[in-house]
Short mmCIF file of C-alpha atoms in Angstrom, two decimals:
data_model
loop_
_atom_site.label_atom_id
_atom_site.label_comp_id
_atom_site.label_asym_id
_atom_site.label_seq_id
_atom_site.Cartn_x
_atom_site.Cartn_y
_atom_site.Cartn_z
CA MET E 38 0.00 0.00 0.00
CA GLU E 39 1.19 3.51 -0.85
CA TYR E 40 0.93 6.20 1.81
CA ALA E 41 0.45 9.94 1.53
CA ILE E 42 1.64 10.39 5.12
CA GLU E 43 3.62 8.03 7.35
CA ILE E 44 4.49 9.12 10.86
CA LYS E 45 6.54 6.89 13.17
CA ASN E 46 7.39 7.64 16.80
CA LEU E 47 7.15 11.41 16.38
CA LYS E 48 8.21 13.37 19.46
CA LYS E 49 8.15 17.12 19.99
CA LYS E 50 8.29 18.61 23.48
CA PHE E 51 7.68 22.12 24.82
CA GLY E 52 8.47 21.71 28.51
CA LYS E 53 5.70 19.48 29.85
CA PHE E 54 3.60 19.80 26.68
CA GLY E 55 4.08 18.16 23.30
CA VAL E 56 3.46 14.98 21.33
CA ASP E 57 5.01 11.68 22.33
CA ASP E 58 5.55 8.61 20.17
CA VAL E 59 2.89 9.63 17.63
CA SER E 60 2.50 7.06 14.86
CA PHE E 61 -0.15 6.78 12.14
CA ALA E 62 -0.41 6.49 8.38
CA LEU E 63 -2.78 7.91 5.75
CA PRO E 64 -3.08 5.67 2.68
CA LYS E 65 -2.90 7.44 -0.67
CA GLY E 66 -6.29 8.37 -2.08
CA TYR E 67 -8.18 8.70 1.20
CA ILE E 68 -9.38 11.30 3.73
CA MET E 69 -8.33 11.11 7.37
CA GLY E 70 -10.06 13.03 10.15
CA PHE E 71 -7.58 14.03 12.87
CA VAL E 72 -9.55 14.38 16.08
CA GLY E 73 -8.79 15.60 19.59
CA LYS E 74 -9.79 18.30 22.04
CA ASN E 75 -7.96 21.63 22.15
CA GLY E 76 -4.39 21.13 23.32
CA ALA E 77 -4.38 17.42 22.46
CA GLY E 78 -1.51 17.80 19.98
CA LYS E 79 -3.23 18.11 16.59
CA THR E 80 -1.62 21.39 15.52
CA THR E 81 1.80 20.35 16.89
CA THR E 82 1.63 17.20 14.77
CA ILE E 83 0.52 19.11 11.68
CA LYS E 84 3.24 21.74 12.11
CA SER E 85 5.79 18.94 12.47
CA ILE E 86 4.59 17.42 9.21
CA LEU E 87 5.05 20.83 7.54
CA ASN E 88 8.42 21.49 9.24
CA MET E 89 6.97 24.57 10.88
CA LEU E 90 8.28 22.81 13.98
CA ILE E 91 11.39 20.63 13.90
CA ARG E 92 10.73 17.30 15.55
CA ASP E 93 12.89 16.08 18.43
CA SER E 94 12.86 12.53 17.09
CA GLY E 95 10.86 10.16 14.93
CA GLU E 96 10.14 9.96 11.23
CA VAL E 97 7.76 11.79 8.90
CA LYS E 98 7.39 10.72 5.27
CA ILE E 99 5.25 12.34 2.59
CA PHE E 100 4.63 10.05 -0.39
CA GLY E 101 7.57 7.95 0.78
CA LYS E 102 10.04 10.84 1.15
CA ASP E 103 11.45 12.18 4.42
CA ASN E 104 9.98 15.63 5.01
CA LEU E 105 13.32 17.04 6.18
CA LEU E 106 15.68 15.48 3.64
CA HIS E 107 13.34 16.26 0.72
CA GLU E 108 11.61 19.34 2.10
CA ALA E 109 11.32 21.38 -1.11
CA ASP E 110 10.02 18.45 -3.16
CA VAL E 111 7.60 17.39 -0.44
CA LYS E 112 6.13 20.86 0.09
CA ARG E 113 5.41 21.26 -3.62
CA LYS E 114 2.98 18.37 -3.25
CA ILE E 115 1.12 19.88 -0.27
CA GLY E 116 -1.71 22.40 -0.08
CA ILE E 117 -2.28 23.97 3.34
CA VAL E 118 -5.41 25.47 4.88
CA MET E 119 -5.14 26.67 8.48
CA ASP E 120 -8.00 27.69 10.78
CA SER E 121 -7.57 31.39 9.94
CA PRO E 122 -6.10 33.29 6.96
CA PHE E 123 -2.44 34.20 7.10
CA PHE E 124 -2.72 36.70 4.23
CA GLU E 125 -2.22 40.45 4.39
CA GLU E 126 -5.64 41.90 5.21
CA ASN E 127 -5.26 44.88 2.87
CA TRP E 128 -4.30 42.81 -0.17
CA THR E 129 -6.80 42.08 -2.90
CA LEU E 130 -7.42 38.46 -3.83
CA ILE E 131 -5.57 38.82 -7.12
CA ARG E 132 -2.57 40.38 -5.36
CA THR E 133 -2.61 37.54 -2.84
CA GLY E 134 -2.32 35.05 -5.69
CA LYS E 135 0.55 36.98 -7.26
CA ALA E 136 2.38 37.05 -3.93
CA LEU E 137 2.13 33.26 -3.54
CA LYS E 138 3.00 32.34 -7.12
CA PRO E 139 6.83 32.63 -6.78
CA PHE E 140 6.81 30.04 -4.00
CA TYR E 141 5.21 27.33 -6.14
CA PRO E 142 6.84 26.28 -9.43
CA ASP E 143 3.59 24.54 -10.44
CA TRP E 144 1.33 27.50 -9.66
CA ASP E 145 -1.45 27.72 -12.23
CA ASN E 146 -2.84 31.26 -12.32
CA ASP E 147 -5.63 30.24 -14.71
CA LEU E 148 -6.73 27.58 -12.23
CA PHE E 149 -6.55 30.12 -9.40
CA MET E 150 -8.75 32.58 -11.28
CA LYS E 151 -11.15 29.80 -12.27
CA MET E 152 -11.59 28.82 -8.63
CA LEU E 153 -12.23 32.42 -7.62
CA SER E 154 -14.93 32.53 -10.30
CA GLU E 155 -16.47 29.21 -9.18
CA PHE E 156 -16.57 30.50 -5.60
CA SER E 157 -18.09 33.83 -6.73
CA LEU E 158 -15.13 35.72 -5.26
CA ASP E 159 -14.33 39.16 -6.67
CA PRO E 160 -10.56 39.24 -7.45
CA LYS E 161 -10.52 42.96 -6.67
CA LYS E 162 -11.90 42.55 -3.17
CA LYS E 163 -9.59 42.85 -0.18
CA ILE E 164 -9.09 40.02 2.30
CA LYS E 165 -10.49 42.14 5.13
CA GLU E 166 -13.76 42.58 3.21
CA LEU E 167 -14.50 38.85 3.12
CA SER E 168 -16.78 36.87 5.42
CA ARG E 169 -15.45 33.88 7.35
CA GLY E 170 -16.80 31.52 4.70
CA MET E 171 -15.34 33.57 1.85
CA LYS E 172 -11.94 33.64 3.58
CA MET E 173 -12.03 29.87 3.75
CA LYS E 174 -12.71 29.76 0.00
CA ILE E 175 -9.73 31.99 -0.83
CA MET E 176 -7.52 29.77 1.33
CA ILE E 177 -8.80 26.71 -0.53
CA SER E 178 -8.21 28.46 -3.87
CA CYS E 179 -4.63 29.27 -2.90
CA ALA E 180 -4.02 25.78 -1.53
CA MET E 181 -5.23 24.13 -4.75
CA ALA E 182 -3.77 26.51 -7.33
CA HIS E 183 -0.55 24.49 -7.62
CA ASP E 184 -2.44 21.18 -8.00
CA PRO E 185 -1.23 19.51 -4.76
CA ASP E 186 -1.50 15.79 -4.15
CA LEU E 187 -2.06 16.24 -0.41
CA LEU E 188 -4.29 18.74 1.37
CA ILE E 189 -3.63 19.41 5.05
CA LEU E 190 -6.35 21.35 6.83
CA ASP E 191 -6.24 22.45 10.45
CA GLU E 192 -9.79 23.03 11.78
CA PRO E 193 -11.02 24.25 8.37
CA THR E 194 -14.69 24.36 9.37
CA SER E 195 -14.21 26.20 12.66
CA GLY E 196 -16.51 29.21 12.75
CA LEU E 197 -18.28 28.38 9.49
CA ASP E 198 -22.06 28.18 9.28
CA ALA E 199 -23.77 24.99 8.15
CA VAL E 200 -24.07 26.12 4.50
CA ALA E 201 -20.38 27.07 4.25
CA ARG E 202 -19.34 23.79 5.89
CA ASP E 203 -21.45 21.83 3.42
CA GLU E 204 -19.85 23.73 0.52
CA LEU E 205 -16.39 22.91 1.86
CA MET E 206 -17.28 19.22 2.18
CA SER E 207 -18.38 19.24 -1.47
CA ILE E 208 -15.07 20.82 -2.48
CA LEU E 209 -13.10 18.17 -0.59
CA LYS E 210 -15.17 15.34 -2.09
CA LYS E 211 -14.47 16.66 -5.56
CA PHE E 212 -10.74 16.91 -4.79
CA ILE E 213 -10.54 13.36 -3.45
CA SER E 214 -12.39 11.93 -6.46
CA ASN E 215 -8.92 11.78 -8.02
CA GLU E 216 -7.44 8.59 -6.53
CA ASN E 217 -3.98 10.21 -6.42
CA LYS E 218 -5.16 12.89 -4.00
CA SER E 219 -5.27 12.63 -0.19
CA ILE E 220 -6.51 14.79 2.68
CA LEU E 221 -5.61 15.12 6.36
CA PHE E 222 -7.93 17.44 8.25
CA SER E 223 -8.29 18.14 11.93
CA THR E 224 -11.76 18.93 13.20
CA HIS E 225 -13.99 18.65 16.24
CA ILE E 226 -17.22 18.75 14.20
CA THR E 227 -18.45 15.16 14.03
CA SER E 228 -20.92 15.77 11.19
CA ASP E 229 -17.94 16.57 8.94
CA LEU E 230 -16.32 13.27 9.85
CA GLU E 231 -19.52 11.35 9.16
CA LYS E 232 -19.79 12.90 5.70
CA ILE E 233 -16.34 12.46 4.22
CA ALA E 234 -13.72 10.76 6.42
CA ASP E 235 -12.42 7.31 5.45
CA TYR E 236 -9.98 7.07 8.36
CA ILE E 237 -10.13 8.53 11.87
CA THR E 238 -7.14 9.19 14.12
CA PHE E 239 -7.76 10.19 17.74
CA ILE E 240 -5.08 12.04 19.70
CA ASP E 241 -5.23 12.93 23.40
CA ASP E 242 -2.59 14.45 25.65
CA GLY E 243 -0.02 14.15 22.86
CA LYS E 244 -0.57 10.43 22.28
CA ILE E 245 -2.50 8.52 19.61
CA ILE E 246 -5.45 6.67 21.14
CA HIS E 247 -6.76 5.00 17.99
CA SER E 248 -6.18 5.17 14.25
CA ASP E 249 -8.33 3.07 11.96
CA THR E 250 -10.97 3.24 9.26
CA LYS E 251 -14.15 5.03 10.31
CA ASP E 252 -16.24 1.90 9.76
CA ASN E 253 -13.91 -0.28 11.86
CA LEU E 254 -14.00 2.19 14.74
CA LEU E 255 -17.79 2.42 14.70
CA GLU E 256 -18.05 -1.37 14.66
CA LYS E 257 -15.50 -1.78 17.45
CA TYR E 258 -17.46 0.16 20.08
CA VAL E 259 -20.99 0.09 21.44
CA VAL E 260 -22.99 2.50 23.62
CA VAL E 261 -23.95 1.02 27.00
CA LYS E 262 -26.61 2.28 29.42
CA GLY E 263 -28.18 1.08 32.62
CA GLY E 264 -29.26 1.81 36.15
CA LEU E 265 -26.86 2.73 38.91
CA GLY E 266 -25.72 -0.16 41.04
CA LEU E 267 -25.35 -2.60 38.13
CA LEU E 268 -21.58 -2.19 37.76
CA THR E 269 -18.63 -2.88 40.00
CA ALA E 270 -15.75 -0.39 40.15
CA GLU E 271 -13.74 -2.69 37.90
CA GLN E 272 -16.54 -2.84 35.33
CA LYS E 273 -16.89 0.96 35.36
CA SER E 274 -13.19 1.20 34.50
CA LEU E 275 -13.87 -0.62 31.21
CA ILE E 276 -16.24 2.11 30.03
CA ILE E 277 -14.90 5.03 27.99
CA GLY E 278 -16.40 8.41 28.85
CA TYR E 279 -18.35 6.93 31.77
CA ASP E 280 -21.06 9.32 32.97
CA GLU E 281 -23.94 9.00 35.38
CA SER E 282 -27.05 10.82 36.51
CA ARG E 283 -28.96 10.23 39.73
CA VAL E 284 -30.41 6.98 38.40
CA ASN E 285 -28.55 5.92 35.22
CA PHE E 286 -25.08 5.54 33.72
CA ASP E 287 -23.90 5.61 30.11
CA GLY E 288 -20.72 5.44 28.07
CA ILE E 289 -19.12 3.34 25.34
CA VAL E 290 -17.20 0.11 25.58
CA ALA E 291 -15.10 -1.97 23.21
CA MET E 292 -17.08 -4.90 21.82
CA GLU E 293 -14.39 -7.30 23.02
CA LYS E 294 -15.05 -6.20 26.62
CA LEU E 295 -18.85 -6.20 26.44
CA ALA E 296 -19.05 -9.76 27.81
CA GLN E 297 -17.47 -8.53 31.05
CA LEU E 298 -20.52 -6.33 31.76
CA PRO E 299 -23.92 -7.54 33.09
CA ASN E 300 -26.39 -8.96 30.56
CA SER E 301 -29.04 -6.55 31.81
CA ILE E 302 -27.38 -3.41 30.42
CA VAL E 303 -28.86 -1.71 27.35
CA THR E 304 -26.68 -1.47 24.22
CA GLU E 305 -26.98 0.80 21.19
CA ALA E 306 -24.98 1.28 17.98
CA CYS E 307 -22.17 3.79 18.36
CA THR E 308 -22.11 7.03 16.36
CA MET E 309 -19.15 9.22 15.46
CA ASP E 310 -20.48 11.88 17.82
CA GLU E 311 -20.50 9.37 20.69
CA LEU E 312 -16.93 8.30 19.88
CA VAL E 313 -15.57 11.84 19.83
CA VAL E 314 -17.38 12.92 23.00
CA ARG E 315 -16.50 9.78 24.97
CA PHE E 316 -12.87 9.63 23.88
CA ASN E 317 -12.49 13.26 24.92
CA LYS E 318 -13.85 12.37 28.36
CA GLY E 319 -11.39 9.49 28.59
CA GLY E 320 -11.34 6.47 30.86
CA GLY E 321 -11.41 2.82 29.86
CA ILE E 322 -9.00 3.37 26.95
CA GLN E 323 -6.33 0.71 26.60
#
């Protein structure tokens, strides 16, 4: 199998904070959702992939090439969309494109202008005059204008309304329809993951909890519910994101551990929303 991204034992420390022994791989031609609460290590990992941070140890490969040894070649294959624009606010859209062009040998100005037209963006407008959704579209236009093989997006839907998020999902689906293209995007919005992600990688406290296909993860866990007093302390420790009210408890548990719980508990199919919420709460994760 060919991989767009391969990360092995990545470590980057900032005092007590950082990522530790992060390992996961994104197969070529697929979309991976990178999930974790704020401060979990998503942006640190992404910046390490982009060499915006230099890793302490470990290995990062993009399409089989080390991202440090082959930095220029690797970065030509990547399009980047961060959670907020990093463009000069007083520049027009057309000037923004001209400023970026020298950095990308494969920059296609006709493609850039075509995307502005498709997104109904006025090339003469200034960045500061755009809405949050329009700013996201100019970032996408810039990221795609050099025909990258890998898109890396850090919280791209943060702050967007439902219509703008749906438009972005359509853009990403169209991009990934080419089997040579791949996407890594971090998000906390579970509806986005349900719509387009093929793989899901969970990170918490700088460590990878799980990385697998979306379908495998949803099949691996089940929601459990029941009345208080049914579980021993040991059984409670098996439940991820354990929560209780005055009369009931709920959480999720790995299917392989379900037999260790009482037969009287209620079980339901797990959703992506349940996975994200419960993993963020922690507990019971091996």
